Coordinates of N, CA and C in Angstrom, one line a residue:
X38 N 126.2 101.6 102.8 CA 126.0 100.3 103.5 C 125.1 99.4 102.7
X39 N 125.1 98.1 102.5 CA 125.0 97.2 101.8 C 123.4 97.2 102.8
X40 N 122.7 96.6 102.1 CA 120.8 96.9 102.7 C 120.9 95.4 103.0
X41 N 120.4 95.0 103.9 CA 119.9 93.8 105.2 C 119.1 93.0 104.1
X42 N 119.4 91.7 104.5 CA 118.7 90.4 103.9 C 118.7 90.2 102.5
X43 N 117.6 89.4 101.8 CA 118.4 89.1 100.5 C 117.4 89.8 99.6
X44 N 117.9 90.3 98.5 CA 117.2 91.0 97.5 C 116.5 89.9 96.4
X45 N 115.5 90.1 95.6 CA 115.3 89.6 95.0 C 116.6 89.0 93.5
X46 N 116.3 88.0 92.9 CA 117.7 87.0 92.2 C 118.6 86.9 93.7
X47 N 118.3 86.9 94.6 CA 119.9 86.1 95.2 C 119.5 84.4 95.4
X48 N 120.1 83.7 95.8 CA 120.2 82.5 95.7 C 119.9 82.0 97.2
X49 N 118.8 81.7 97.8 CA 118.4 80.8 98.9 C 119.6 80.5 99.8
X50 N 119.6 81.1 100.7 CA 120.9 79.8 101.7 C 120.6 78.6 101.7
X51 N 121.4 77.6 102.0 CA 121.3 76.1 101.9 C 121.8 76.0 103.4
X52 N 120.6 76.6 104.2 CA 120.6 76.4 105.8 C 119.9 74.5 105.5
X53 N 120.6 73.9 106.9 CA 120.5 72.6 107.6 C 119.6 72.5 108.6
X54 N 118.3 72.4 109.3 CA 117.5 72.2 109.8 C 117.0 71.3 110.2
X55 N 116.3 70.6 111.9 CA 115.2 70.1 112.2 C 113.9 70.2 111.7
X56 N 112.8 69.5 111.5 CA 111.8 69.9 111.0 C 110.5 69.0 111.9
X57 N 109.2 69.9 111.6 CA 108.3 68.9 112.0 C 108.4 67.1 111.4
X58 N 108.6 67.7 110.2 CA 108.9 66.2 109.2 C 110.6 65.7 109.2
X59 N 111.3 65.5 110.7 CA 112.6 65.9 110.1 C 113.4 66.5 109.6
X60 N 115.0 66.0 109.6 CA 116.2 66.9 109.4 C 116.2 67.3 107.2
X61 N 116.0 68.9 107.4 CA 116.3 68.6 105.6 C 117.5 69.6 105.7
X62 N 118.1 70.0 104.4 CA 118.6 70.8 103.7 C 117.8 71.5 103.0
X63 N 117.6 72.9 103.0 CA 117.0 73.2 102.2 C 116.8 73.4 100.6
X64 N 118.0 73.3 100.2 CA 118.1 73.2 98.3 C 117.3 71.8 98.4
X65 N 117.9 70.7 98.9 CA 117.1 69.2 98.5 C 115.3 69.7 98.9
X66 N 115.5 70.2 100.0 CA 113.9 70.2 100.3 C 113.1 70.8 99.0
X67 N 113.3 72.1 98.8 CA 112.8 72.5 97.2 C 112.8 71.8 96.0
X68 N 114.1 70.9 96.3 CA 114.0 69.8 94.7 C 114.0 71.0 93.6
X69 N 113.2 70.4 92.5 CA 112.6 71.2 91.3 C 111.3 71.9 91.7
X70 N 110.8 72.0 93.3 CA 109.8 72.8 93.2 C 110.1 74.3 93.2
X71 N 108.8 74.8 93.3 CA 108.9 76.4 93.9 C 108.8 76.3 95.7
X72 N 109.1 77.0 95.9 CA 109.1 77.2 97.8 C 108.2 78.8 98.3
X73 N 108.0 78.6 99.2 CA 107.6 79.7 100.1 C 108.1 79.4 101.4
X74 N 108.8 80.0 102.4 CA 109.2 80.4 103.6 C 108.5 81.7 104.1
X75 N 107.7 80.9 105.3 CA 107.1 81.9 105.8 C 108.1 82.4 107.3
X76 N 108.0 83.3 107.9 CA 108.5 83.6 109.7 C 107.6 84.0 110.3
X77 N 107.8 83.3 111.1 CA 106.6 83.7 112.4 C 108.0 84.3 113.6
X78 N 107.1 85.7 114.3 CA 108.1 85.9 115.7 C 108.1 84.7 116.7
X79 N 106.6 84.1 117.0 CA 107.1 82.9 118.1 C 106.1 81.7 117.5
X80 N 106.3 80.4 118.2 CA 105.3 80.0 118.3 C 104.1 80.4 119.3
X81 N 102.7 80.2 118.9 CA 101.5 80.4 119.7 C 101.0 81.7 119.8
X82 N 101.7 82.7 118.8 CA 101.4 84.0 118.5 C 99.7 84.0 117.8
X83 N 98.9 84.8 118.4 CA 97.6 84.8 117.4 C 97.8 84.5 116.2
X84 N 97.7 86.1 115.4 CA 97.6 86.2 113.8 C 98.1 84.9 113.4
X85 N 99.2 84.3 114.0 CA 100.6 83.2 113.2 C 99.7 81.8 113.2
X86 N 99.0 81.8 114.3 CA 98.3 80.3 114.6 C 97.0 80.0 113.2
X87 N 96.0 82.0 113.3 CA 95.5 81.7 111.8 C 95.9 81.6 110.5
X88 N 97.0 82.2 110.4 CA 97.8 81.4 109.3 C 98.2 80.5 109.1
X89 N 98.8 80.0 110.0 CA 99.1 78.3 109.8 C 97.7 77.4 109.2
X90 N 96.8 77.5 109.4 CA 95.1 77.3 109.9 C 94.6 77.3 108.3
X91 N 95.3 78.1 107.7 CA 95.1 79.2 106.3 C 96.0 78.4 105.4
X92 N 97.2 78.0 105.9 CA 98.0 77.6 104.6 C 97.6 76.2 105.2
X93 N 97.5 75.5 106.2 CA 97.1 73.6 105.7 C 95.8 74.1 104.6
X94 N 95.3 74.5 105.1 CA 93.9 74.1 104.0 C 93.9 74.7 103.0
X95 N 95.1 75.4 102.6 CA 95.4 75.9 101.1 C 96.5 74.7 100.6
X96 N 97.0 74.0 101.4 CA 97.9 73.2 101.0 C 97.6 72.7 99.4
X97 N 96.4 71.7 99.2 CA 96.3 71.4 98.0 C 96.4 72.5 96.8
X98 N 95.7 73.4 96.9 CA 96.1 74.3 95.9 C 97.5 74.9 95.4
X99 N 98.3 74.9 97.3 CA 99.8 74.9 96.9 C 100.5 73.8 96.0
X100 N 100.2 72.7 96.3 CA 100.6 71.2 95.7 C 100.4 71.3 94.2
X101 N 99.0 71.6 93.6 CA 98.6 72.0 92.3 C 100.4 72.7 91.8
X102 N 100.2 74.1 92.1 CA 101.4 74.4 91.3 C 102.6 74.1 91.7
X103 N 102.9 73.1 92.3 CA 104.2 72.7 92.5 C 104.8 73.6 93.5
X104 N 104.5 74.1 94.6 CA 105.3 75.0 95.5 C 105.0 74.1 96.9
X105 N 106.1 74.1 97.7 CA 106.6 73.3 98.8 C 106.4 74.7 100.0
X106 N 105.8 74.4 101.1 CA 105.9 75.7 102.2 C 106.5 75.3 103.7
X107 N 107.3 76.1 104.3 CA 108.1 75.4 105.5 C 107.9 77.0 105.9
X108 N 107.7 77.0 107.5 CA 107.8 77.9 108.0 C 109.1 77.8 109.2
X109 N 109.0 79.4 109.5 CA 110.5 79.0 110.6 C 109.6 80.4 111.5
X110 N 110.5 79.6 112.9 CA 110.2 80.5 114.0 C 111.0 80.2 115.4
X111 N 111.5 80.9 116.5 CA 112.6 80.8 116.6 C 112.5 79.5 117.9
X112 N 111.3 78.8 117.8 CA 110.8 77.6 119.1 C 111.6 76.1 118.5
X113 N 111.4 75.5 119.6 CA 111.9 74.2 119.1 C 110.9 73.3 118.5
X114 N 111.3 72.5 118.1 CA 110.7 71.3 117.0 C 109.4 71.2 117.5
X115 N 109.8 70.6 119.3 CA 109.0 70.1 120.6 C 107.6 70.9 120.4
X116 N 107.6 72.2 120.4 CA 107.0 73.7 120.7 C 106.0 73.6 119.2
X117 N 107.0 73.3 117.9 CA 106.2 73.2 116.7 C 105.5 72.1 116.7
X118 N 105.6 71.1 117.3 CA 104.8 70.0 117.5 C 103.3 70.0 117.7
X119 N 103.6 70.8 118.9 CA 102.2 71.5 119.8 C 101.5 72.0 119.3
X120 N 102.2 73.1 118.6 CA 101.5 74.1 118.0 C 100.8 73.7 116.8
X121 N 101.1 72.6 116.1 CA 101.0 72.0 114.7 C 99.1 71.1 115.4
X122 N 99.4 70.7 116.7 CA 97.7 70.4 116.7 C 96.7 71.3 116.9
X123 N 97.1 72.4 117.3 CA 96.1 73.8 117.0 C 95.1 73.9 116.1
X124 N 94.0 73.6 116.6 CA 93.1 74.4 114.9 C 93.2 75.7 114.9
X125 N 93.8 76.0 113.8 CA 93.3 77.5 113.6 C 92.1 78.1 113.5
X126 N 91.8 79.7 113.6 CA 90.6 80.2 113.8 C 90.6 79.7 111.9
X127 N 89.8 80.0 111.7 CA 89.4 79.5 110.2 C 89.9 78.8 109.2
X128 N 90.5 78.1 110.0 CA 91.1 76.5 109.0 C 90.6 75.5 108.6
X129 N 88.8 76.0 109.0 CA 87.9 75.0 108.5 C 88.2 73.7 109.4
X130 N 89.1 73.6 110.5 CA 89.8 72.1 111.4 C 90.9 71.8 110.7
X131 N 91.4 72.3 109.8 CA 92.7 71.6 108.9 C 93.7 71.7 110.2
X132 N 94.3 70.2 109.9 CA 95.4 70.3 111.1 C 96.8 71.1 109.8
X133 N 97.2 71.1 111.1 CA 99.1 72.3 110.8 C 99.6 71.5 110.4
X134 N 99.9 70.0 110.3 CA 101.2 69.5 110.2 C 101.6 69.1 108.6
X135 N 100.8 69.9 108.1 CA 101.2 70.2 106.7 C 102.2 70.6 106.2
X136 N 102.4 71.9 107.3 CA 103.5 73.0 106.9 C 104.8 72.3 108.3
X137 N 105.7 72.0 107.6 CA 106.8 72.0 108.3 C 107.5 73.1 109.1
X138 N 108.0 72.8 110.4 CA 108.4 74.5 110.9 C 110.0 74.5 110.9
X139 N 110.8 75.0 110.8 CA 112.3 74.8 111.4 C 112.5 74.8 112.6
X140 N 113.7 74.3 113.0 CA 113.8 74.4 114.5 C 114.7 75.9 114.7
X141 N 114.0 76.5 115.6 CA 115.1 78.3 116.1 C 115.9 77.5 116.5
X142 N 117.3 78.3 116.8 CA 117.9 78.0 118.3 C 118.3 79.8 118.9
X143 N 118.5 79.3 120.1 CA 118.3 80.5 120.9 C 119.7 81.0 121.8
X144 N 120.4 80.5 120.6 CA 122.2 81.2 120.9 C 122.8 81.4 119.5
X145 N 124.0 82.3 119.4 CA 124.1 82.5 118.1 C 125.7 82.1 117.5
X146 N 125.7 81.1 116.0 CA 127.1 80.9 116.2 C 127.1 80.1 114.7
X147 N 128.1 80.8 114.0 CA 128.0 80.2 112.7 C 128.1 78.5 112.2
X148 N 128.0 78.0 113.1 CA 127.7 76.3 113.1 C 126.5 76.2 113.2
X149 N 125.9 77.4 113.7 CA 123.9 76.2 113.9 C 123.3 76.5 113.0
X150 N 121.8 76.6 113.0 CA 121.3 75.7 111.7 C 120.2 77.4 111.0
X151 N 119.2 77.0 110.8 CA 118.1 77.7 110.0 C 118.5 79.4 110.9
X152 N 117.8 79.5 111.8 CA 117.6 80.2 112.6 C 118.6 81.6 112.3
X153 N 120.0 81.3 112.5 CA 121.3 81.9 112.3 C 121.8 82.1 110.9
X154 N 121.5 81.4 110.0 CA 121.5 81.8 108.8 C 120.8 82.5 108.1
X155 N 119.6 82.1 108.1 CA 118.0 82.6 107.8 C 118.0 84.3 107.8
X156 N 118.7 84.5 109.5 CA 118.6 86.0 110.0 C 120.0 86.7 109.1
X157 N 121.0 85.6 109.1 CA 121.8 86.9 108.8 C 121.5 86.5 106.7
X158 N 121.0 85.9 106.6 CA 120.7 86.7 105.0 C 119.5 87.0 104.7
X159 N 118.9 87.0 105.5 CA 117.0 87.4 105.2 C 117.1 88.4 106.1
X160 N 118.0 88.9 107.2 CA 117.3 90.0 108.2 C 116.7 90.3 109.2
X161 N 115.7 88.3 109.8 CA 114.7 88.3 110.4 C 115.0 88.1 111.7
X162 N 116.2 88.1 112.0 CA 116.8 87.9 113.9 C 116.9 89.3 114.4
X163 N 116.3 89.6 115.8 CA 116.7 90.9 116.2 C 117.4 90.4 117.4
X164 N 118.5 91.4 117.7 CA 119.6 91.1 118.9 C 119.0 91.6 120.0
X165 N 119.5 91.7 121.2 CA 119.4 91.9 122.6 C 119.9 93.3 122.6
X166 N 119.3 94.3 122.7 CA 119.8 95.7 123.2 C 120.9 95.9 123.4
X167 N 121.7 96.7 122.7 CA 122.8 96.8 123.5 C 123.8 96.0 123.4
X168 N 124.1 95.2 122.6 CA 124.8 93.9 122.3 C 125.2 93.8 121.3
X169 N 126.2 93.1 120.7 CA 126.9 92.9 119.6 C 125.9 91.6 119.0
X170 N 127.0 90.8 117.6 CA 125.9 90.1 117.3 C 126.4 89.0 117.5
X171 N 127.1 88.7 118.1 CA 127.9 87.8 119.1 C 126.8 86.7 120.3
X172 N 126.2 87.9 120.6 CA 125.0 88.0 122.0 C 123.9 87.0 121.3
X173 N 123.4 86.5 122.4 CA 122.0 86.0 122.1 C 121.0 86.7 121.6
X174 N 120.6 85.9 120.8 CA 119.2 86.9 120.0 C 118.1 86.4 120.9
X175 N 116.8 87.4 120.8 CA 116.2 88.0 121.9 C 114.7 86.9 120.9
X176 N 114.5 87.3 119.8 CA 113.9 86.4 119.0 C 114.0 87.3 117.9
X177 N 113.0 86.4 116.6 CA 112.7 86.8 115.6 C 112.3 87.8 115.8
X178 N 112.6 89.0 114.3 CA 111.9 90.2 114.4 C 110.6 90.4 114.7
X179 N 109.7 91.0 115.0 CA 108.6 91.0 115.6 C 108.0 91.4 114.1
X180 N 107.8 90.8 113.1 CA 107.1 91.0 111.8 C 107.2 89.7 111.1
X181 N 106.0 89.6 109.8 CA 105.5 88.4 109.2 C 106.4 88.7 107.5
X182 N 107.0 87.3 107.4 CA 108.2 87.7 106.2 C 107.4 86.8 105.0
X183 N 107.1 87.0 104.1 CA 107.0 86.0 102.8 C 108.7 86.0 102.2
X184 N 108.9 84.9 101.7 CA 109.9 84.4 100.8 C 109.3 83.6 99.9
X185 N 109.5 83.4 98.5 CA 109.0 82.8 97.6 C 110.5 82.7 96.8
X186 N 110.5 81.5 96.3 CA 111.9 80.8 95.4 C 111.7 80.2 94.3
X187 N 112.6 80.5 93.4 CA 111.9 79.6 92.1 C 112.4 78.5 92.3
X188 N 112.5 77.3 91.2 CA 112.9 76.2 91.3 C 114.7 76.3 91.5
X189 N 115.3 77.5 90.5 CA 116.1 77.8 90.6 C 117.0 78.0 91.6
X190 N 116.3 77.9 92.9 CA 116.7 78.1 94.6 C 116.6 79.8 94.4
X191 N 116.2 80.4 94.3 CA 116.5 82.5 93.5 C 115.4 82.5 94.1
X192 N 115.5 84.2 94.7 CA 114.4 84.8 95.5 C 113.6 85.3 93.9
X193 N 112.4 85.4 94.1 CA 111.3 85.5 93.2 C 110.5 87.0 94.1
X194 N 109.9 86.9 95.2 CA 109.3 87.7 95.7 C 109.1 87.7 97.1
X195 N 109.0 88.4 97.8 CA 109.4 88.8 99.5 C 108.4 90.3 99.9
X196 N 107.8 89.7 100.9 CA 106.6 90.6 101.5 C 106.9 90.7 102.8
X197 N 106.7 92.1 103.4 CA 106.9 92.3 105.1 C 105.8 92.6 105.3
X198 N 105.3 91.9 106.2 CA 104.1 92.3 106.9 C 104.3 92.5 108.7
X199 N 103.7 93.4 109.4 CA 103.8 93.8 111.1 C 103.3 92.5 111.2
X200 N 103.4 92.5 112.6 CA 103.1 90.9 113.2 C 101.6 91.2 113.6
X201 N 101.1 92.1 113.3 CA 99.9 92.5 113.8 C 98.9 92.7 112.9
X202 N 99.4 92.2 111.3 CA 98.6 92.1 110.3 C 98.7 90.6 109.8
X203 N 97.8 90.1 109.6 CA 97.5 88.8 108.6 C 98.1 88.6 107.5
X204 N 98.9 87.6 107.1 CA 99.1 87.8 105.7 C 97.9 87.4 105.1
X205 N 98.2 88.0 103.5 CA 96.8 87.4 102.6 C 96.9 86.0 102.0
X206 N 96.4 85.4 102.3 CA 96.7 83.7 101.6 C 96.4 83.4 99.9
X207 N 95.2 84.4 99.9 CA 94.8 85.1 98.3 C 95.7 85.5 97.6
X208 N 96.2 86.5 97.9 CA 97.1 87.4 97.3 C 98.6 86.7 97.3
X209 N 99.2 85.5 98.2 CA 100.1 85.2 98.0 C 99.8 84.3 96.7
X210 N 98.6 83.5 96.7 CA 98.3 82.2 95.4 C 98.4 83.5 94.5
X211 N 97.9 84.4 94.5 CA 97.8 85.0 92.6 C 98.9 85.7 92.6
X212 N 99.8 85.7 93.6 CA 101.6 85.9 92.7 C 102.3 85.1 92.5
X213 N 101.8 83.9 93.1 CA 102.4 82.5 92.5 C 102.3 82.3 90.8
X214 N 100.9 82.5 91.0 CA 100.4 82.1 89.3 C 100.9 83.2 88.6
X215 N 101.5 84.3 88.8 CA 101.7 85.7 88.5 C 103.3 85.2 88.0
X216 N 104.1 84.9 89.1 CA 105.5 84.6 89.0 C 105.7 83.5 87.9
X217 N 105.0 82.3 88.0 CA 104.9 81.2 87.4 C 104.7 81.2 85.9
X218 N 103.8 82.3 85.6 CA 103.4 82.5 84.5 C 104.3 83.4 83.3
X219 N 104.7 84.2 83.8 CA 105.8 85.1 83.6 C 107.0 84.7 83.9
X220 N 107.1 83.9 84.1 CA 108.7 83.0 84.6 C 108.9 82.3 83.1
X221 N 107.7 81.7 82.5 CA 107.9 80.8 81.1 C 107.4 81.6 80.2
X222 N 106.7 82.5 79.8 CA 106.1 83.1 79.2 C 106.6 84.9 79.1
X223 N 106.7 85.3 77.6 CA 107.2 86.9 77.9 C 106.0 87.8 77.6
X224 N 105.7 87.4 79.1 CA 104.4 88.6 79.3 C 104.5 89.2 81.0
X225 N 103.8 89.9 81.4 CA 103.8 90.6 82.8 C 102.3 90.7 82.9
X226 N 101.6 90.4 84.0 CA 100.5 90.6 84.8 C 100.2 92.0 85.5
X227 N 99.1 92.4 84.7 CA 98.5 94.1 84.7 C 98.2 94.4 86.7
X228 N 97.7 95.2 86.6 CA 97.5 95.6 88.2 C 96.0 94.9 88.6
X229 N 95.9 94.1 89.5 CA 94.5 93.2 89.7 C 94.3 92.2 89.0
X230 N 95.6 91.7 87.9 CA 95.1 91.0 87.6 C 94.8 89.7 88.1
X231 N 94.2 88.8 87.9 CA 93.6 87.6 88.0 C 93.8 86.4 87.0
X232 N 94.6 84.7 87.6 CA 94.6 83.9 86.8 C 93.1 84.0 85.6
X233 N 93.4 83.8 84.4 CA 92.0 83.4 83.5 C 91.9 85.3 82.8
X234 N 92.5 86.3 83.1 CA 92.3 87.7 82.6 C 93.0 87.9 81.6
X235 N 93.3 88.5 80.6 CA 94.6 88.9 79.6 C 95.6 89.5 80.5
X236 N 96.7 89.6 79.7 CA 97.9 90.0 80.3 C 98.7 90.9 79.8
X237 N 99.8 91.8 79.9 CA 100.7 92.3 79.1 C 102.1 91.5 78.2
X238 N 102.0 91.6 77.0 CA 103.2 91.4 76.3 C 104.4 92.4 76.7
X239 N 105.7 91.7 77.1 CA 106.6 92.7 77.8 C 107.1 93.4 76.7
X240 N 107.5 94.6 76.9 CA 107.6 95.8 75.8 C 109.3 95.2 75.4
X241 N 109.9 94.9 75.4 CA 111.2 94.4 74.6 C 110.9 93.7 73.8
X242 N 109.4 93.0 73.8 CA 109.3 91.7 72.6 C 109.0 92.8 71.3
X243 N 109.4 92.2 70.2 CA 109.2 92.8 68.8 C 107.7 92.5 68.7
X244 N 107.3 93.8 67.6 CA 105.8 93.3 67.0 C 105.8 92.1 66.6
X245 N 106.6 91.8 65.7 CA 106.7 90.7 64.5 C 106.7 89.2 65.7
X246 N 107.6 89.2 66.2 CA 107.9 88.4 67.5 C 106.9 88.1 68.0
X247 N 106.0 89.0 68.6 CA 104.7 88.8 69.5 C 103.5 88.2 68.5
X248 N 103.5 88.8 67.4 CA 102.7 88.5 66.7 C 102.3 86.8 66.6
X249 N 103.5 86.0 66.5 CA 104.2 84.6 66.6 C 104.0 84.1 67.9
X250 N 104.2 84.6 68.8 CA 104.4 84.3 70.3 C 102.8 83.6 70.6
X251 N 102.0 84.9 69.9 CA 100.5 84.9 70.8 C 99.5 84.9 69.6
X252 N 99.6 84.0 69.2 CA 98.7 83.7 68.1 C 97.3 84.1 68.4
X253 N 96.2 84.4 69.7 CA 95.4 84.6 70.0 C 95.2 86.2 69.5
X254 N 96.2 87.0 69.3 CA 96.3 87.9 69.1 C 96.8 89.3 70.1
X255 N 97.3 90.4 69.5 CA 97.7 90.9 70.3 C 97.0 92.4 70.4
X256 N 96.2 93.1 71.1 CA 95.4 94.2 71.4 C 96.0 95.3 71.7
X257 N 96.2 96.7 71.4 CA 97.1 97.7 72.4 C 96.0 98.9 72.4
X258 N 96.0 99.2 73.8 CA 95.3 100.0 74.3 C 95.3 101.2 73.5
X259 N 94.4 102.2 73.6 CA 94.7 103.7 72.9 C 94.9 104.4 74.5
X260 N 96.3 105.6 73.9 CA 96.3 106.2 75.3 C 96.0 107.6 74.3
X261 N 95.9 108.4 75.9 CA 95.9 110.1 75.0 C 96.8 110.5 74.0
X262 N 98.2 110.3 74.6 CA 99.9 110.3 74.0 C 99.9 109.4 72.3
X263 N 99.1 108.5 72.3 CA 99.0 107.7 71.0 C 100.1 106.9 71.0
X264 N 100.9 106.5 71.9 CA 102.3 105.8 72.2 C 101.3 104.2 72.5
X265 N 102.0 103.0 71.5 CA 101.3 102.1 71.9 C 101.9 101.3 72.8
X266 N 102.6 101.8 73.7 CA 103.0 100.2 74.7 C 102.4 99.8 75.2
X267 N 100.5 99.7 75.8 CA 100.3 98.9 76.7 C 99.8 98.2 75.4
X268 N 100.3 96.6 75.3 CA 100.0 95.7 74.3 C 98.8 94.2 75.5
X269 N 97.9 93.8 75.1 CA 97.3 92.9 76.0 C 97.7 91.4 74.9
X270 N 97.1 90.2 75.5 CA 96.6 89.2 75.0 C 96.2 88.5 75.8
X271 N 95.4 87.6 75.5 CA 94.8 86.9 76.3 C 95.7 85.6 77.0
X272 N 95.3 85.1 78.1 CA 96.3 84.4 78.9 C 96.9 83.5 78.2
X273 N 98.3 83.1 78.2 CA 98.8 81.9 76.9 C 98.8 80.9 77.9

């Protein structure tokens, strides 16, 4: 059986949506940026209200690298509205209406919008007991989803988190700069690493190649084995 939602390289749906900010498309909404889609199970859910709280006041940092964030959840606009004057617990007072939300809808049928699409290629709709998938869905899965897209509209990276854990707002910026950086550059980011740290040269590049590539120079670790693949350089 084919595994639920979209794997990394598949291609964004080009779901049709209400938004806090108005009706988008989503391919136009990304443009040439990067994207993040976040899911929340409802509106007014704890953890979901500190995150919101978390990402307006990360907004500018998001802006920096060119990445655009819309969240979806399965409430109406009306509901996102509300929720959007919330201060979050540590949002320093940053208001929500940063992050645009989608509008759910709360019947299921291949004409409507974010909600119905979203679920059947991301996963994130759970049905009603007992029911086909015909039936009304009951709401979003009760779990916190990252989606990240390249400019390309292509899934880049996807995180499940329980609805009862926070996402990391940290850890999502340093795989941005992680993705970003390695997206133009043929290198890979070590474990912990941190924008400003050296990095790995990917083991397909030639010596001679790399040598050219990374003029700063290129380092390779000593292992017990004497096998030199782990090659470093400093960030290009």
């Amino acid at each position: 059986a084919a595994m639920p939602g979209l794997l990394l390289g598949d291609e964004a749906p080009n779901f049709e949506a209400d938004t806090t900010q108005g009706r988008i498309r989503f391919h136009d909404f990304l443009g040439d940026s990067w994207g993040i889609l976040f899911s929340h199970p409802r509106d007014f859910t704890p953890v979901c209200t500190t995150e919101l709280g978390r990402a307006a006041k990360l907004a500018p940092e998001f802006s920096k690298r060119n990445v655009k964030m819309i969240a979806l959840s399965i409430d109406s606009v009306q509901d996102h509205l509300s929720w959007c004057k919330v201060r979050g617990v540590g949002s320093a007072g940053g208001q929500l209406e940063l992050l645009p939300c989608s509008k759910g809808h709360r019947r299921s049928s291949h004409r409507l919008g974010a909600t119905y699409l979203i679920s059947q290629s991301m996963g994130v709709l759970k049905f009603r007991a007992g029911t086909d998938k015909s039936a009304q869905p009951l709401t979003l899965s009760p779990c916190a989803q990252v989606f990240i897209f390249g400019p390309d509209k292509k899934l880049k990276l996807s995180i499940l988190y329980p609805a009862t854990t926070g996402r990391n707002f940290d850890e999502i910026l340093r795989v941005v700069d992680s993705l970003q950086l390695t997206a133009y550059k043929k290198v890979a980011t070590p474990v912990d690493w941190k924008p400003g740290e050296s990095v790995m040269v990917v083991p397909t590049l030639p010596e001679e190649e790399a040598k050219k590539l990374f003029p700063k120079g290129v380092f390779t670790k000593e292992l017990p084995s004497g096998k030199k693949y782990l090659r470093y350089t400093p960030q290009p």
